[in-house]
PDB file of C-alpha atoms in Angstrom:
ATOM      1  CA  MET A 151      -0.215   0.107  -0.086  1.00  0.00           C
ATOM      2  CA  ASP A 152       1.355   3.436  -0.977  1.00  0.00           C
ATOM      3  CA  GLU A 153       1.469   6.699   0.910  1.00  0.00           C
ATOM      4  CA  THR A 154      -1.846   8.038  -0.443  1.00  0.00           C
ATOM      5  CA  ALA A 155      -3.489   4.593   0.041  1.00  0.00           C
ATOM      6  CA  ARG A 156      -2.494   4.806   3.922  1.00  0.00           C
ATOM      7  CA  THR A 157      -3.947   8.280   3.942  1.00  0.00           C
ATOM      8  CA  ARG A 158      -6.925   7.742   2.444  1.00  0.00           C
ATOM      9  CA  GLN A 159      -7.247   4.222   4.856  1.00  0.00           C
ATOM     10  CA  VAL A 160      -6.880   7.003   7.629  1.00  0.00           C
ATOM     11  CA  ALA A 161      -8.990   9.303   6.747  1.00  0.00           C
ATOM     12  CA  ALA A 162     -12.405   6.940   6.285  1.00  0.00           C
ATOM     13  CA  GLU A 163     -10.908   5.059   9.591  1.00  0.00           C
ATOM     14  CA  TYR A 164     -10.862   8.675  11.331  1.00  0.00           C
ATOM     15  CA  VAL A 165     -14.658   9.339  10.422  1.00  0.00           C
ATOM     16  CA  ASP A 166     -16.076   5.853  10.784  1.00  0.00           C
ATOM     17  CA  SER A 167     -14.549   5.484  14.432  1.00  0.00           C
ATOM     18  CA  LEU A 168     -16.144   9.153  15.038  1.00  0.00           C
ATOM     19  CA  GLU A 169     -19.445   8.183  14.058  1.00  0.00           C
ATOM     20  CA  HIS A 170     -19.478   4.793  16.204  1.00  0.00           C
ATOM     21  CA  ARG A 171     -17.816   6.019  19.217  1.00  0.00           C
ATOM     22  CA  ASP A 172     -15.304   3.749  18.609  1.00  0.00           C
ATOM     23  CA  TRP A 173     -12.707   5.246  20.927  1.00  0.00           C
ATOM     24  CA  PRO A 174     -10.157   2.654  20.903  1.00  0.00           C
ATOM     25  CA  ARG A 175     -10.175   2.698  17.196  1.00  0.00           C
ATOM     26  CA  LEU A 176     -10.020   6.822  16.830  1.00  0.00           C
ATOM     27  CA  THR A 177      -7.029   6.299  19.439  1.00  0.00           C
ATOM     28  CA  ALA A 178      -5.601   4.201  17.063  1.00  0.00           C
ATOM     29  CA  VAL A 179      -5.410   6.725  13.935  1.00  0.00           C
ATOM     30  CA  LEU A 180      -4.347   9.724  16.053  1.00  0.00           C
ATOM     31  CA  ALA A 181      -0.641  10.320  17.037  1.00  0.00           C
ATOM     32  CA  GLU A 182      -0.134  11.542  20.608  1.00  0.00           C
ATOM     33  CA  ASP A 183       0.476  15.091  19.514  1.00  0.00           C
ATOM     34  CA  VAL A 184      -2.238  15.727  17.503  1.00  0.00           C
ATOM     35  CA  VAL A 185      -3.432  19.253  17.535  1.00  0.00           C
ATOM     36  CA  TYR A 186      -7.071  20.336  16.532  1.00  0.00           C
ATOM     37  CA  GLU A 187      -7.936  23.444  15.172  1.00  0.00           C
ATOM     38  CA  MET A 188     -11.193  25.185  14.109  1.00  0.00           C
ATOM     39  CA  PRO A 189     -10.361  28.611  12.650  1.00  0.00           C
ATOM     40  CA  GLN A 190     -13.822  29.873  12.722  1.00  0.00           C
ATOM     41  CA  THR A 191     -13.620  30.232  16.395  1.00  0.00           C
ATOM     42  CA  ARG A 192     -10.036  30.081  16.733  1.00  0.00           C
ATOM     43  CA  GLU A 193      -9.683  27.307  18.863  1.00  0.00           C
ATOM     44  CA  ARG A 194      -6.868  24.703  19.788  1.00  0.00           C
ATOM     45  CA  ILE A 195      -6.702  21.438  20.858  1.00  0.00           C
ATOM     46  CA  ARG A 196      -3.057  20.042  21.641  1.00  0.00           C
ATOM     47  CA  GLY A 197      -2.804  16.217  22.347  1.00  0.00           C
ATOM     48  CA  ARG A 198      -4.732  12.925  21.801  1.00  0.00           C
ATOM     49  CA  SER A 199      -6.243  12.624  25.368  1.00  0.00           C
ATOM     50  CA  ARG A 200      -7.627  16.048  25.145  1.00  0.00           C
ATOM     51  CA  PHE A 201      -9.013  15.704  21.496  1.00  0.00           C
ATOM     52  CA  LEU A 202     -10.751  12.442  22.211  1.00  0.00           C
ATOM     53  CA  GLN A 203     -12.129  13.970  25.350  1.00  0.00           C
ATOM     54  CA  PHE A 204     -13.509  16.825  23.412  1.00  0.00           C
ATOM     55  CA  ASN A 205     -15.182  13.821  21.159  1.00  0.00           C
ATOM     56  CA  ILE A 206     -16.359  12.245  23.982  1.00  0.00           C
ATOM     57  CA  GLU A 207     -18.080  15.148  25.532  1.00  0.00           C
ATOM     58  CA  TYR A 208     -19.611  16.680  22.513  1.00  0.00           C
ATOM     59  CA  PRO A 209     -23.520  16.980  22.778  1.00  0.00           C
ATOM     60  CA  GLY A 210     -25.844  16.152  20.969  1.00  0.00           C
ATOM     61  CA  ASP A 211     -26.644  12.462  18.694  1.00  0.00           C
ATOM     62  CA  TRP A 212     -24.509  13.426  16.043  1.00  0.00           C
ATOM     63  CA  HIS A 213     -23.640  11.674  12.804  1.00  0.00           C
ATOM     64  CA  LEU A 214     -21.110  11.850  10.184  1.00  0.00           C
ATOM     65  CA  GLN A 215     -21.324  10.369   6.967  1.00  0.00           C
ATOM     66  CA  PRO A 216     -17.987  11.284   4.110  1.00  0.00           C
ATOM     67  CA  ARG A 217     -19.634  12.521   1.032  1.00  0.00           C
ATOM     68  CA  ARG A 218     -15.857  12.741  -0.273  1.00  0.00           C
ATOM     69  CA  VAL A 219     -12.511  11.738   0.969  1.00  0.00           C
ATOM     70  CA  VAL A 220      -9.309  13.310  -1.295  1.00  0.00           C
ATOM     71  CA  ALA A 221      -6.251  11.652  -0.634  1.00  0.00           C
ATOM     72  CA  ASP A 222      -2.767  13.132  -1.541  1.00  0.00           C
ATOM     73  CA  GLY A 223       0.573  11.825  -0.009  1.00  0.00           C
ATOM     74  CA  ARG A 224       0.452  12.445   3.363  1.00  0.00           C
ATOM     75  CA  LEU A 225      -2.769  15.361   3.006  1.00  0.00           C
ATOM     76  CA  ALA A 226      -5.733  14.417   2.928  1.00  0.00           C
ATOM     77  CA  ALA A 227      -9.658  16.667   2.552  1.00  0.00           C
ATOM     78  CA  LEU A 228     -13.089  14.938   3.979  1.00  0.00           C
ATOM     79  CA  TRP A 229     -16.182  16.289   2.947  1.00  0.00           C
ATOM     80  CA  LEU A 230     -18.538  15.542   5.558  1.00  0.00           C
ATOM     81  CA  ASP A 231     -22.231  15.490   5.918  1.00  0.00           C
ATOM     82  CA  VAL A 232     -23.238  15.803   9.451  1.00  0.00           C
ATOM     83  CA  ARG A 233     -26.538  15.369  11.005  1.00  0.00           C
ATOM     84  CA  VAL A 234     -27.733  16.449  14.981  1.00  0.00           C
ATOM     85  CA  ALA A 235     -30.907  15.074  14.788  1.00  0.00           C
ATOM     86  CA  ALA A 236     -33.011  16.765  11.969  1.00  0.00           C
ATOM     87  CA  GLU A 237     -30.637  19.456  11.534  1.00  0.00           C
ATOM     88  CA  ARG A 238     -28.080  18.524   8.688  1.00  0.00           C
ATOM     89  CA  GLN A 239     -24.861  20.440   7.832  1.00  0.00           C
ATOM     90  CA  ASP A 240     -21.715  20.231   5.909  1.00  0.00           C
ATOM     91  CA  ALA A 241     -17.896  19.981   7.397  1.00  0.00           C
ATOM     92  CA  CYS A 242     -14.632  20.437   5.455  1.00  0.00           C
ATOM     93  CA  VAL A 243     -11.753  18.626   7.323  1.00  0.00           C
ATOM     94  CA  TRP A 244      -8.152  18.571   6.608  1.00  0.00           C
ATOM     95  CA  LEU A 245      -5.962  16.314   7.623  1.00  0.00           C
ATOM     96  CA  GLU A 246      -1.989  15.684   7.877  1.00  0.00           C
ATOM     97  CA  VAL A 247      -0.747  12.170   8.300  1.00  0.00           C
ATOM     98  CA  SER A 248       2.341  11.310  10.181  1.00  0.00           C
ATOM     99  CA  GLU A 249       5.303   9.432   8.617  1.00  0.00           C
ATOM    100  CA  GLN A 250       4.629   6.751  10.760  1.00  0.00           C
ATOM    101  CA  GLY A 251       0.537   7.075   9.177  1.00  0.00           C
ATOM    102  CA  LEU A 252      -1.390   8.822  12.087  1.00  0.00           C
ATOM    103  CA  ILE A 253      -2.821  11.615  11.879  1.00  0.00           C
ATOM    104  CA  ASN A 254      -1.971  14.704  13.824  1.00  0.00           C
ATOM    105  CA  ARG A 255      -3.031  17.781  12.726  1.00  0.00           C
ATOM    106  CA  VAL A 256      -6.648  18.101  11.861  1.00  0.00           C
ATOM    107  CA  THR A 257      -8.698  21.276  10.692  1.00  0.00           C
ATOM    108  CA  ASP A 258     -12.574  21.352  10.921  1.00  0.00           C
ATOM    109  CA  TYR A 259     -14.708  24.344   9.406  1.00  0.00           C
ATOM    110  CA  TRP A 260     -18.464  23.950   9.798  1.00  0.00           C
ATOM    111  CA  PRO A 261     -19.651  26.330   7.361  1.00  0.00           C
ATOM    112  CA  GLU A 262     -23.421  27.620   8.234  1.00  0.00           C
ATOM    113  CA  SER A 263     -26.258  28.300   5.901  1.00  0.00           C
ATOM    114  CA  TYR A 264     -26.785  32.470   4.692  1.00  0.00           C
ATOM    115  CA  ASP A 265     -28.472  34.485   2.526  1.00  0.00           C
ATOM    116  CA  PRO A 266     -26.540  35.517  -1.048  1.00  0.00           C
ATOM    117  CA  PRO A 267     -26.099  38.919  -1.922  1.00  0.00           C
ATOM    118  CA  ALA A 268     -28.042  40.710  -4.221  1.00  0.00           C
ATOM    119  CA  GLY A 269     -26.922  41.064  -8.107  1.00  0.00           C
ATOM    120  CA  ARG A 270     -26.255  38.242  -9.303  1.00  0.00           C
ATOM    121  CA  GLU A 271     -29.865  36.735  -9.687  1.00  0.00           C
ATOM    122  CA  HIS A 272     -29.113  36.672 -13.865  1.00  0.00           C
ATOM    123  CA  LEU A 273     -26.542  33.994 -13.483  1.00  0.00           C
ATOM    124  CA  VAL A 274     -28.224  31.260 -10.525  1.00  0.00           C
ATOM    125  CA  GLU A 275     -30.440  29.325  -9.709  1.00  0.00           C
ATOM    126  CA  ARG A 276     -32.107  28.821  -6.384  1.00  0.00           C
ATOM    127  CA  TRP A 277     -32.404  25.346  -4.720  1.00  0.00           C
TER     128      TRP A 277
ATOM    129  CA  MET B 171       1.497  12.341 -16.191  1.00  0.00           C
ATOM    130  CA  ASP B 172      -0.619  10.279 -14.407  1.00  0.00           C
ATOM    131  CA  GLU B 173      -4.363  11.435 -13.470  1.00  0.00           C
ATOM    132  CA  THR B 174      -3.481  13.191 -10.043  1.00  0.00           C
ATOM    133  CA  ALA B 175      -0.612  14.972 -11.786  1.00  0.00           C
ATOM    134  CA  ARG B 176      -3.053  16.560 -14.147  1.00  0.00           C
ATOM    135  CA  THR B 177      -6.225  17.193 -11.475  1.00  0.00           C
ATOM    136  CA  ARG B 178      -3.316  18.954  -9.270  1.00  0.00           C
ATOM    137  CA  GLN B 179      -2.391  21.492 -12.061  1.00  0.00           C
ATOM    138  CA  VAL B 180      -5.719  22.024 -13.149  1.00  0.00           C
ATOM    139  CA  ALA B 181      -6.872  22.931  -9.519  1.00  0.00           C
ATOM    140  CA  ALA B 182      -3.478  24.814  -9.126  1.00  0.00           C
ATOM    141  CA  GLU B 183      -4.393  26.644 -12.932  1.00  0.00           C
ATOM    142  CA  TYR B 184      -8.050  27.355 -11.553  1.00  0.00           C
ATOM    143  CA  VAL B 185      -7.017  29.389  -8.535  1.00  0.00           C
ATOM    144  CA  ASP B 186      -4.207  30.962 -10.535  1.00  0.00           C
ATOM    145  CA  SER B 187      -6.467  32.221 -13.372  1.00  0.00           C
ATOM    146  CA  LEU B 188      -8.824  33.169 -11.118  1.00  0.00           C
ATOM    147  CA  GLU B 189      -6.288  35.707  -9.189  1.00  0.00           C
ATOM    148  CA  HIS B 190      -5.093  37.009 -11.831  1.00  0.00           C
ATOM    149  CA  ARG B 191      -8.079  37.822 -14.171  1.00  0.00           C
ATOM    150  CA  ASP B 192      -7.267  35.465 -16.820  1.00  0.00           C
ATOM    151  CA  TRP B 193     -10.198  34.958 -18.463  1.00  0.00           C
ATOM    152  CA  PRO B 194      -8.773  33.138 -21.068  1.00  0.00           C
ATOM    153  CA  ARG B 195      -6.639  30.873 -18.998  1.00  0.00           C
ATOM    154  CA  LEU B 196      -9.359  30.040 -16.899  1.00  0.00           C
ATOM    155  CA  THR B 197     -11.493  28.951 -19.445  1.00  0.00           C
ATOM    156  CA  ALA B 198      -9.454  26.692 -20.740  1.00  0.00           C
ATOM    157  CA  VAL B 199      -9.502  24.694 -17.617  1.00  0.00           C
ATOM    158  CA  LEU B 200     -13.491  24.909 -17.210  1.00  0.00           C
ATOM    159  CA  ALA B 201     -15.664  22.328 -19.233  1.00  0.00           C
ATOM    160  CA  GLU B 202     -18.122  23.808 -21.252  1.00  0.00           C
ATOM    161  CA  ASP B 203     -21.128  22.354 -19.046  1.00  0.00           C
ATOM    162  CA  VAL B 204     -19.539  23.126 -15.958  1.00  0.00           C
ATOM    163  CA  VAL B 205     -22.044  23.621 -12.428  1.00  0.00           C
ATOM    164  CA  TYR B 206     -20.626  25.990 -10.141  1.00  0.00           C
ATOM    165  CA  GLU B 207     -22.788  25.699  -6.494  1.00  0.00           C
ATOM    166  CA  MET B 208     -22.935  27.139  -3.405  1.00  0.00           C
ATOM    167  CA  PRO B 209     -24.434  24.799  -0.392  1.00  0.00           C
ATOM    168  CA  GLN B 210     -24.503  27.473   2.113  1.00  0.00           C
ATOM    169  CA  THR B 211     -27.031  29.810   0.100  1.00  0.00           C
ATOM    170  CA  ARG B 212     -28.119  27.006  -2.523  1.00  0.00           C
ATOM    171  CA  GLU B 213     -26.782  28.903  -5.541  1.00  0.00           C
ATOM    172  CA  ARG B 214     -26.098  27.108  -8.143  1.00  0.00           C
ATOM    173  CA  ILE B 215     -24.590  28.068 -11.743  1.00  0.00           C
ATOM    174  CA  ARG B 216     -24.054  26.079 -14.780  1.00  0.00           C
ATOM    175  CA  GLY B 217     -22.130  26.534 -17.652  1.00  0.00           C
ATOM    176  CA  ARG B 218     -19.215  28.023 -18.473  1.00  0.00           C
ATOM    177  CA  SER B 219     -19.570  31.534 -20.100  1.00  0.00           C
ATOM    178  CA  ARG B 220     -22.175  32.188 -16.807  1.00  0.00           C
ATOM    179  CA  PHE B 221     -19.480  30.752 -14.425  1.00  0.00           C
ATOM    180  CA  LEU B 222     -17.019  33.412 -15.972  1.00  0.00           C
ATOM    181  CA  GLN B 223     -19.622  35.984 -15.831  1.00  0.00           C
ATOM    182  CA  PHE B 224     -19.703  35.329 -12.403  1.00  0.00           C
ATOM    183  CA  ASN B 225     -16.201  35.714 -11.479  1.00  0.00           C
ATOM    184  CA  ILE B 226     -15.785  38.703 -13.788  1.00  0.00           C
ATOM    185  CA  GLU B 227     -18.707  40.503 -12.478  1.00  0.00           C
ATOM    186  CA  TYR B 228     -17.761  39.576  -8.299  1.00  0.00           C
ATOM    187  CA  PRO B 229     -17.334  42.652  -6.593  1.00  0.00           C
ATOM    188  CA  GLY B 230     -14.473  44.347  -4.361  1.00  0.00           C
ATOM    189  CA  ASP B 231     -10.506  43.650  -5.390  1.00  0.00           C
ATOM    190  CA  TRP B 232     -10.178  39.757  -4.087  1.00  0.00           C
ATOM    191  CA  HIS B 233      -6.878  37.870  -4.014  1.00  0.00           C
ATOM    192  CA  LEU B 234      -6.812  34.192  -3.457  1.00  0.00           C
ATOM    193  CA  GLN B 235      -3.800  32.027  -2.593  1.00  0.00           C
ATOM    194  CA  PRO B 236      -3.823  28.206  -2.108  1.00  0.00           C
ATOM    195  CA  ARG B 237      -3.291  27.044   1.172  1.00  0.00           C
ATOM    196  CA  ARG B 238      -3.348  23.038   0.347  1.00  0.00           C
ATOM    197  CA  VAL B 239      -3.959  21.133  -2.835  1.00  0.00           C
ATOM    198  CA  VAL B 240      -5.008  17.723  -2.547  1.00  0.00           C
ATOM    199  CA  ALA B 241      -5.724  16.166  -5.417  1.00  0.00           C
ATOM    200  CA  ASP B 242      -6.574  11.924  -5.830  1.00  0.00           C
ATOM    201  CA  GLY B 243      -7.536  10.968  -9.783  1.00  0.00           C
ATOM    202  CA  ARG B 244     -10.197  13.268 -10.934  1.00  0.00           C
ATOM    203  CA  LEU B 245     -11.410  15.334  -7.835  1.00  0.00           C
ATOM    204  CA  ALA B 246      -9.139  17.783  -5.776  1.00  0.00           C
ATOM    205  CA  ALA B 247     -10.234  19.195  -2.746  1.00  0.00           C
ATOM    206  CA  LEU B 248      -8.448  23.472  -2.236  1.00  0.00           C
ATOM    207  CA  TRP B 249      -7.757  25.045   0.829  1.00  0.00           C
ATOM    208  CA  LEU B 250      -7.534  29.077  -0.071  1.00  0.00           C
ATOM    209  CA  ASP B 251      -6.951  31.895   1.866  1.00  0.00           C
ATOM    210  CA  VAL B 252      -8.780  34.752   0.631  1.00  0.00           C
ATOM    211  CA  ARG B 253      -8.362  38.481   1.289  1.00  0.00           C
ATOM    212  CA  VAL B 254     -10.331  41.134   0.314  1.00  0.00           C
ATOM    213  CA  ALA B 255      -9.025  44.634   1.232  1.00  0.00           C
ATOM    214  CA  ALA B 256      -7.856  44.262   4.885  1.00  0.00           C
ATOM    215  CA  GLU B 257     -10.509  41.000   5.320  1.00  0.00           C
ATOM    216  CA  ARG B 258      -9.126  37.814   5.121  1.00  0.00           C
ATOM    217  CA  GLN B 259     -11.345  34.516   5.251  1.00  0.00           C
ATOM    218  CA  ASP B 260     -10.367  31.111   4.533  1.00  0.00           C
ATOM    219  CA  ALA B 261     -12.614  29.001   1.705  1.00  0.00           C
ATOM    220  CA  CYS B 262     -13.480  25.319   0.826  1.00  0.00           C
ATOM    221  CA  VAL B 263     -13.515  23.950  -2.464  1.00  0.00           C
ATOM    222  CA  TRP B 264     -14.017  20.854  -4.612  1.00  0.00           C
ATOM    223  CA  LEU B 265     -13.019  20.273  -7.840  1.00  0.00           C
ATOM    224  CA  GLU B 266     -14.159  17.294 -10.013  1.00  0.00           C
ATOM    225  CA  VAL B 267     -12.615  17.109 -13.400  1.00  0.00           C
ATOM    226  CA  SER B 268     -13.759  15.630 -16.627  1.00  0.00           C
ATOM    227  CA  GLU B 269     -12.100  12.526 -18.369  1.00  0.00           C
ATOM    228  CA  GLN B 270     -10.812  15.383 -20.950  1.00  0.00           C
ATOM    229  CA  GLY B 271      -9.154  16.948 -17.944  1.00  0.00           C
ATOM    230  CA  LEU B 272     -11.517  19.549 -17.653  1.00  0.00           C
ATOM    231  CA  ILE B 273     -13.169  20.999 -14.353  1.00  0.00           C
ATOM    232  CA  ASN B 274     -17.189  20.042 -14.489  1.00  0.00           C
ATOM    233  CA  ARG B 275     -18.158  20.535 -11.054  1.00  0.00           C
ATOM    234  CA  VAL B 276     -16.734  23.179  -8.202  1.00  0.00           C
ATOM    235  CA  THR B 277     -18.625  23.726  -4.831  1.00  0.00           C
ATOM    236  CA  ASP B 278     -17.396  26.041  -2.678  1.00  0.00           C
ATOM    237  CA  TYR B 279     -17.740  26.849   0.853  1.00  0.00           C
ATOM    238  CA  TRP B 280     -17.609  30.130   2.626  1.00  0.00           C
ATOM    239  CA  PRO B 281     -17.103  29.448   6.439  1.00  0.00           C
ATOM    240  CA  GLU B 282     -17.322  32.328   8.336  1.00  0.00           C
ATOM    241  CA  SER B 283     -16.319  33.276  11.978  1.00  0.00           C
ATOM    242  CA  TYR B 284     -18.118  32.870  15.327  1.00  0.00           C
ATOM    243  CA  ASP B 285     -18.065  32.552  19.004  1.00  0.00           C
ATOM    244  CA  PRO B 286     -17.532  29.276  20.315  1.00  0.00           C
ATOM    245  CA  PRO B 287     -20.267  27.433  22.470  1.00  0.00           C
ATOM    246  CA  ALA B 288     -19.977  27.233  26.180  1.00  0.00           C
ATOM    247  CA  GLY B 289     -18.602  23.635  27.676  1.00  0.00           C
ATOM    248  CA  ARG B 290     -15.205  23.211  26.371  1.00  0.00           C
ATOM    249  CA  GLU B 291     -13.303  26.002  27.657  1.00  0.00           C
ATOM    250  CA  HIS B 292     -11.095  23.168  29.589  1.00  0.00           C
ATOM    251  CA  LEU B 293      -9.764  21.682  26.579  1.00  0.00           C
ATOM    252  CA  VAL B 294      -9.478  24.427  24.600  1.00  0.00           C
ATOM    253  CA  GLU B 295      -6.756  27.104  23.746  1.00  0.00           C
ATOM    254  CA  ARG B 296      -7.911  30.264  21.368  1.00  0.00           C
ATOM    255  CA  TRP B 297      -5.800  32.077  19.257  1.00  0.00           C
TER     256      TRP B 297
END
């Protein structure tokens, strides 16, 4: 298995272990010094144990389905369909994998819905 | 050049031609039936000529720098640093490339800043 294939597998395992609240499986794909960042809130979590705790404590009955997994060497991007009860949101996740094949950096974006600005109605359709 | 290398090149060319307002170069990497979507506003633009017009008309002195380009077969993900005058925002862009090596689908996310919810201060640092 080449580096990209290994990264793709680790990225899929990351989402699947989160979805199943399988903390030992999640632990197995995280580097001990993993850094998790959410640039929208300027929040950062350092280290595997804190990051695990963050996920264990995360409120709501959340569910994650990968819409797209893009892997390239030791980088991956995940486009997720996230559901919390009747709410749906997309997420964009950027992963970096160490030489040892463990995730050492996770950057999450949680884009919210908003109203489009005026002036481009002649070019767009809405759904 | 394999498919992934071609996709990586097309993705880089897409951003660079936008940054330089080089409309002929942008045209050369877009399929005629390209579909552009912004899920946050539920807006869709169909076709190369409308999508070009959208970019030509887009207001503001915007500038795009790729922070990360992740290519995998005929899929790519772009993490962009976007600046409009003194404002900075990140964007997440998902590309699909046709068999002919032209971009036929672009999905843009524009995540905005927000205040973090209470309850995780014991795990996070802010920046």
